[in-house]
Amino acid sequence: MRARVGFDLLIVTDGQPRLRERIDLALSRATPGRVAVLMRERELPTRELVALGRALRASTDERGALLLVSDRIDIAQAIDADGVQLPELGFAPELARALLGRHALIGLSRHDTPSLLEAAARGADYATLSPVRAVEGKAPPLGIDGFARGIAGASVPVYALGCVRAEDVGPLLARGARGVAVMRAVLAADDPGLAARRLLDALARA
């Protein structure tokens, strides 16, 4: 595993209202260095995406968190993000590395074992594997045991994604997850700071 992938919790944005406010709340109770924010706003036009990215860059800098961008290498460059996470049908990770440089984090979204196992060979620093639990419109859930089977043999850190709950954290880490990635569990919570803190506490205990 690559030691520089040091975050435990990946918070994924997905069209939530008052996004910067909710990110600020989530990071307000987070330990610096343990959280990364993945900006995944597929419906926004480029100009709005850049503006949001710059706002999130300021928030993550202030709180000691990483900022990653889903798919859009150009946006990552424009806002000085820490890296990108590429979908399965997105840019080749080798191209992302060439464009962003050796210090950028390159993550891959994966849903099956064969594509996960090739991640390291293609220069990825980490990957997500999903869905752990049932997600509407997605593939059948892996479950915790299925996730464990899916990451067997993977040579990059793998984060569990897909309706992950705080009570899932211990079993997932015991079965080899590097950390967890969440969307609504934090950003749709009544108190995003408390939701993030509970996940980080569970990660620390595990």
Tab-separated table of C-alpha atoms in Angstrom:
chain	number	residue	atom	x	y	z
A	1	MET	CA	0.000	0.000	0.000
A	2	ARG	CA	1.070	3.558	-0.638
A	3	ALA	CA	1.586	5.276	2.694
A	4	ARG	CA	0.709	8.709	1.391
A	5	VAL	CA	-2.974	7.741	1.174
A	6	GLY	CA	-3.525	8.697	4.769
A	7	PHE	CA	-7.187	9.652	5.007
A	8	ASP	CA	-9.715	7.362	6.700
A	9	LEU	CA	-13.018	8.951	5.705
A	10	LEU	CA	-13.985	10.043	2.192
A	11	ILE	CA	-16.985	12.395	2.085
A	12	VAL	CA	-18.579	12.430	-1.362
A	13	THR	CA	-20.715	15.356	-2.487
A	14	ASP	CA	-23.740	14.615	-4.659
A	15	GLY	CA	-25.934	17.643	-5.219
A	16	GLN	CA	-26.721	18.370	-1.583
A	17	PRO	CA	-28.148	21.871	-0.903
A	18	ARG	CA	-26.030	24.439	0.989
A	19	LEU	CA	-23.060	22.258	0.186
A	20	ARG	CA	-20.208	24.433	1.415
A	21	GLU	CA	-22.026	25.077	4.684
A	22	ARG	CA	-22.556	21.361	5.214
A	23	ILE	CA	-18.953	20.553	4.329
A	24	ASP	CA	-17.786	23.180	6.830
A	25	LEU	CA	-19.993	21.601	9.499
A	26	ALA	CA	-18.734	18.113	8.678
A	27	LEU	CA	-15.093	19.193	8.858
A	28	SER	CA	-15.564	21.277	12.003
A	29	ARG	CA	-15.294	18.164	14.192
A	30	ALA	CA	-12.879	16.201	12.039
A	31	THR	CA	-9.272	15.492	12.900
A	32	PRO	CA	-6.941	17.195	10.394
A	33	GLY	CA	-5.485	14.745	7.907
A	34	ARG	CA	-8.123	12.050	8.376
A	35	VAL	CA	-10.747	13.267	5.907
A	36	ALA	CA	-10.883	13.776	2.150
A	37	VAL	CA	-13.748	15.468	0.306
A	38	LEU	CA	-14.620	14.209	-3.177
A	39	MET	CA	-16.462	16.826	-5.245
A	40	ARG	CA	-18.858	14.831	-7.439
A	41	GLU	CA	-21.291	17.318	-8.955
A	42	ARG	CA	-22.239	15.913	-12.339
A	43	GLU	CA	-25.088	18.354	-13.035
A	44	LEU	CA	-23.178	21.618	-12.605
A	45	PRO	CA	-21.834	23.528	-15.606
A	46	THR	CA	-18.105	24.132	-15.686
A	47	ARG	CA	-18.157	27.722	-14.414
A	48	GLU	CA	-20.267	26.814	-11.369
A	49	LEU	CA	-18.148	23.737	-10.753
A	50	VAL	CA	-14.990	25.843	-10.631
A	51	ALA	CA	-16.615	28.324	-8.238
A	52	LEU	CA	-17.787	25.535	-5.943
A	53	GLY	CA	-14.401	23.844	-6.151
A	54	ARG	CA	-12.591	26.997	-5.093
A	55	ALA	CA	-14.957	27.408	-2.149
A	56	LEU	CA	-14.391	23.808	-1.090
A	57	ARG	CA	-10.632	24.233	-1.578
A	58	ALA	CA	-10.724	27.089	0.959
A	59	SER	CA	-12.758	24.984	3.395
A	60	THR	CA	-10.559	21.916	3.130
A	61	ASP	CA	-7.373	23.975	3.434
A	62	GLU	CA	-8.689	25.620	6.583
A	63	ARG	CA	-9.604	22.279	8.164
A	64	GLY	CA	-6.615	20.222	7.051
A	65	ALA	CA	-8.599	17.971	4.700
A	66	LEU	CA	-7.844	16.789	1.176
A	67	LEU	CA	-9.925	17.825	-1.822
A	68	LEU	CA	-10.451	15.467	-4.747
A	69	VAL	CA	-12.503	15.919	-7.916
A	70	SER	CA	-14.576	13.244	-9.603
A	71	ASP	CA	-13.573	12.637	-13.228
A	72	ARG	CA	-12.798	16.246	-14.265
A	73	ILE	CA	-9.032	16.559	-14.527
A	74	ASP	CA	-9.394	20.099	-15.879
A	75	ILE	CA	-11.367	21.189	-12.813
A	76	ALA	CA	-8.828	19.559	-10.512
A	77	GLN	CA	-6.101	21.593	-12.191
A	78	ALA	CA	-8.127	24.822	-12.075
A	79	ILE	CA	-8.814	24.647	-8.327
A	80	ASP	CA	-5.485	23.107	-7.257
A	81	ALA	CA	-7.151	19.957	-5.948
A	82	ASP	CA	-5.114	17.191	-4.346
A	83	GLY	CA	-6.167	14.710	-6.996
A	84	VAL	CA	-9.006	13.015	-8.831
A	85	GLN	CA	-11.185	9.948	-8.548
A	86	LEU	CA	-11.931	8.426	-11.934
A	87	PRO	CA	-15.078	6.457	-12.840
A	88	GLU	CA	-14.715	3.142	-14.618
A	89	LEU	CA	-15.484	4.688	-18.025
A	90	GLY	CA	-13.542	7.878	-17.369
A	91	PHE	CA	-10.011	8.983	-18.175
A	92	ALA	CA	-7.261	6.394	-18.010
A	93	PRO	CA	-5.376	6.699	-14.712
A	94	GLU	CA	-2.114	6.827	-16.645
A	95	LEU	CA	-3.320	9.973	-18.419
A	96	ALA	CA	-4.458	11.551	-15.152
A	97	ARG	CA	-1.009	10.916	-13.684
A	98	ALA	CA	0.708	12.449	-16.705
A	99	LEU	CA	-1.459	15.568	-16.525
A	100	LEU	CA	-1.568	16.078	-12.752
A	101	GLY	CA	1.931	14.978	-11.805
A	102	ARG	CA	3.420	12.413	-9.493
A	103	HIS	CA	2.257	14.098	-6.288
A	104	ALA	CA	-1.458	14.006	-7.186
A	105	LEU	CA	-3.691	11.342	-5.673
A	106	ILE	CA	-5.346	9.167	-8.297
A	107	GLY	CA	-8.338	7.153	-7.140
A	108	LEU	CA	-10.534	4.744	-9.084
A	109	SER	CA	-14.216	3.883	-8.622
A	110	ARG	CA	-14.644	0.132	-8.964
A	111	HIS	CA	-17.524	-2.350	-8.717
A	112	ASP	CA	-15.893	-5.723	-9.332
A	113	THR	CA	-12.759	-7.597	-8.418
A	114	PRO	CA	-11.015	-7.849	-11.825
A	115	SER	CA	-11.020	-4.087	-12.397
A	116	LEU	CA	-9.995	-3.506	-8.799
A	117	LEU	CA	-7.028	-5.851	-9.091
A	118	GLU	CA	-5.628	-3.947	-12.064
A	119	ALA	CA	-5.783	-0.597	-10.247
A	120	ALA	CA	-2.226	-0.681	-8.926
A	121	ALA	CA	-0.779	-1.685	-12.274
A	122	ARG	CA	-2.438	1.356	-13.834
A	123	GLY	CA	-0.924	3.746	-11.291
A	124	ALA	CA	-3.820	4.253	-8.899
A	125	ASP	CA	-3.157	5.294	-5.311
A	126	TYR	CA	-6.457	3.974	-3.937
A	127	ALA	CA	-9.861	2.703	-5.044
A	128	THR	CA	-13.432	2.526	-3.817
A	129	LEU	CA	-15.473	-0.672	-4.109
A	130	SER	CA	-19.254	-0.450	-4.085
A	131	PRO	CA	-22.024	-0.912	-3.231
A	132	VAL	CA	-21.643	-2.448	0.211
A	133	ARG	CA	-25.348	-2.008	1.008
A	134	ALA	CA	-28.288	-1.652	-1.354
A	135	VAL	CA	-28.314	1.599	-3.344
A	136	GLU	CA	-31.237	2.414	-5.634
A	137	GLY	CA	-30.294	2.028	-9.274
A	138	LYS	CA	-26.969	0.352	-8.541
A	139	ALA	CA	-25.701	-3.213	-8.759
A	140	PRO	CA	-26.777	-5.742	-6.112
A	141	PRO	CA	-25.105	-5.083	-2.758
A	142	LEU	CA	-21.878	-6.851	-1.944
A	143	GLY	CA	-22.464	-7.076	1.783
A	144	ILE	CA	-19.548	-6.990	4.168
A	145	ASP	CA	-18.410	-10.517	3.369
A	146	GLY	CA	-18.732	-9.875	-0.360
A	147	PHE	CA	-16.672	-6.717	0.025
A	148	ALA	CA	-13.989	-8.752	1.791
A	149	ARG	CA	-13.923	-11.281	-1.037
A	150	GLY	CA	-13.865	-8.476	-3.589
A	151	ILE	CA	-10.732	-6.827	-2.236
A	152	ALA	CA	-8.757	-10.010	-1.664
A	153	GLY	CA	-5.472	-9.614	-3.477
A	154	ALA	CA	-5.855	-5.891	-4.130
A	155	SER	CA	-2.549	-4.051	-3.776
A	156	VAL	CA	-3.971	-0.552	-3.320
A	157	PRO	CA	-5.923	0.766	-0.321
A	158	VAL	CA	-9.649	0.167	-0.844
A	159	TYR	CA	-12.471	2.227	0.671
A	160	ALA	CA	-15.921	0.757	1.220
A	161	LEU	CA	-18.740	2.754	-0.412
A	162	GLY	CA	-22.493	2.322	-0.544
A	163	CYS	CA	-24.790	3.271	2.359
A	164	VAL	CA	-22.079	2.417	4.886
A	165	ARG	CA	-23.166	2.929	8.508
A	166	ALA	CA	-21.089	3.601	11.608
A	167	GLU	CA	-21.769	0.060	12.836
A	168	ASP	CA	-20.312	-1.335	9.593
A	169	VAL	CA	-16.942	0.326	10.096
A	170	GLY	CA	-15.400	-2.194	12.477
A	171	PRO	CA	-16.364	-5.272	10.421
A	172	LEU	CA	-15.243	-3.615	7.186
A	173	LEU	CA	-11.828	-2.620	8.521
A	174	ALA	CA	-11.408	-6.060	10.083
A	175	ARG	CA	-11.897	-7.514	6.604
A	176	GLY	CA	-9.328	-5.284	4.947
A	177	ALA	CA	-10.955	-1.937	4.113
A	178	ARG	CA	-8.600	1.048	4.376
A	179	GLY	CA	-11.511	3.284	5.324
A	180	VAL	CA	-15.047	4.194	4.284
A	181	ALA	CA	-16.613	6.557	1.766
A	182	VAL	CA	-20.028	8.101	2.415
A	183	MET	CA	-22.448	10.530	0.789
A	184	ARG	CA	-25.753	11.126	2.558
A	185	ALA	CA	-24.617	9.578	5.842
A	186	VAL	CA	-22.790	12.833	6.560
A	187	LEU	CA	-24.040	15.527	4.197
A	188	ALA	CA	-27.749	14.697	4.569
A	189	ALA	CA	-27.523	14.282	8.343
A	190	ASP	CA	-29.226	16.744	10.693
A	191	ASP	CA	-25.781	17.433	12.180
A	192	PRO	CA	-23.027	16.743	9.616
A	193	GLY	CA	-20.310	17.436	12.182
A	194	LEU	CA	-21.686	14.857	14.600
A	195	ALA	CA	-22.210	12.320	11.801
A	196	ALA	CA	-18.617	12.737	10.624
A	197	ARG	CA	-17.318	12.522	14.187
A	198	ARG	CA	-19.169	9.260	14.821
A	199	LEU	CA	-17.686	7.692	11.713
A	200	LEU	CA	-14.184	8.903	12.584
A	201	ASP	CA	-14.538	7.580	16.136
A	202	ALA	CA	-15.626	4.210	14.766
A	203	LEU	CA	-12.654	4.231	12.387
A	204	ALA	CA	-10.295	5.058	15.249
A	205	ARG	CA	-11.688	2.240	17.401
A	206	ALA	CA	-11.349	-0.223	14.540
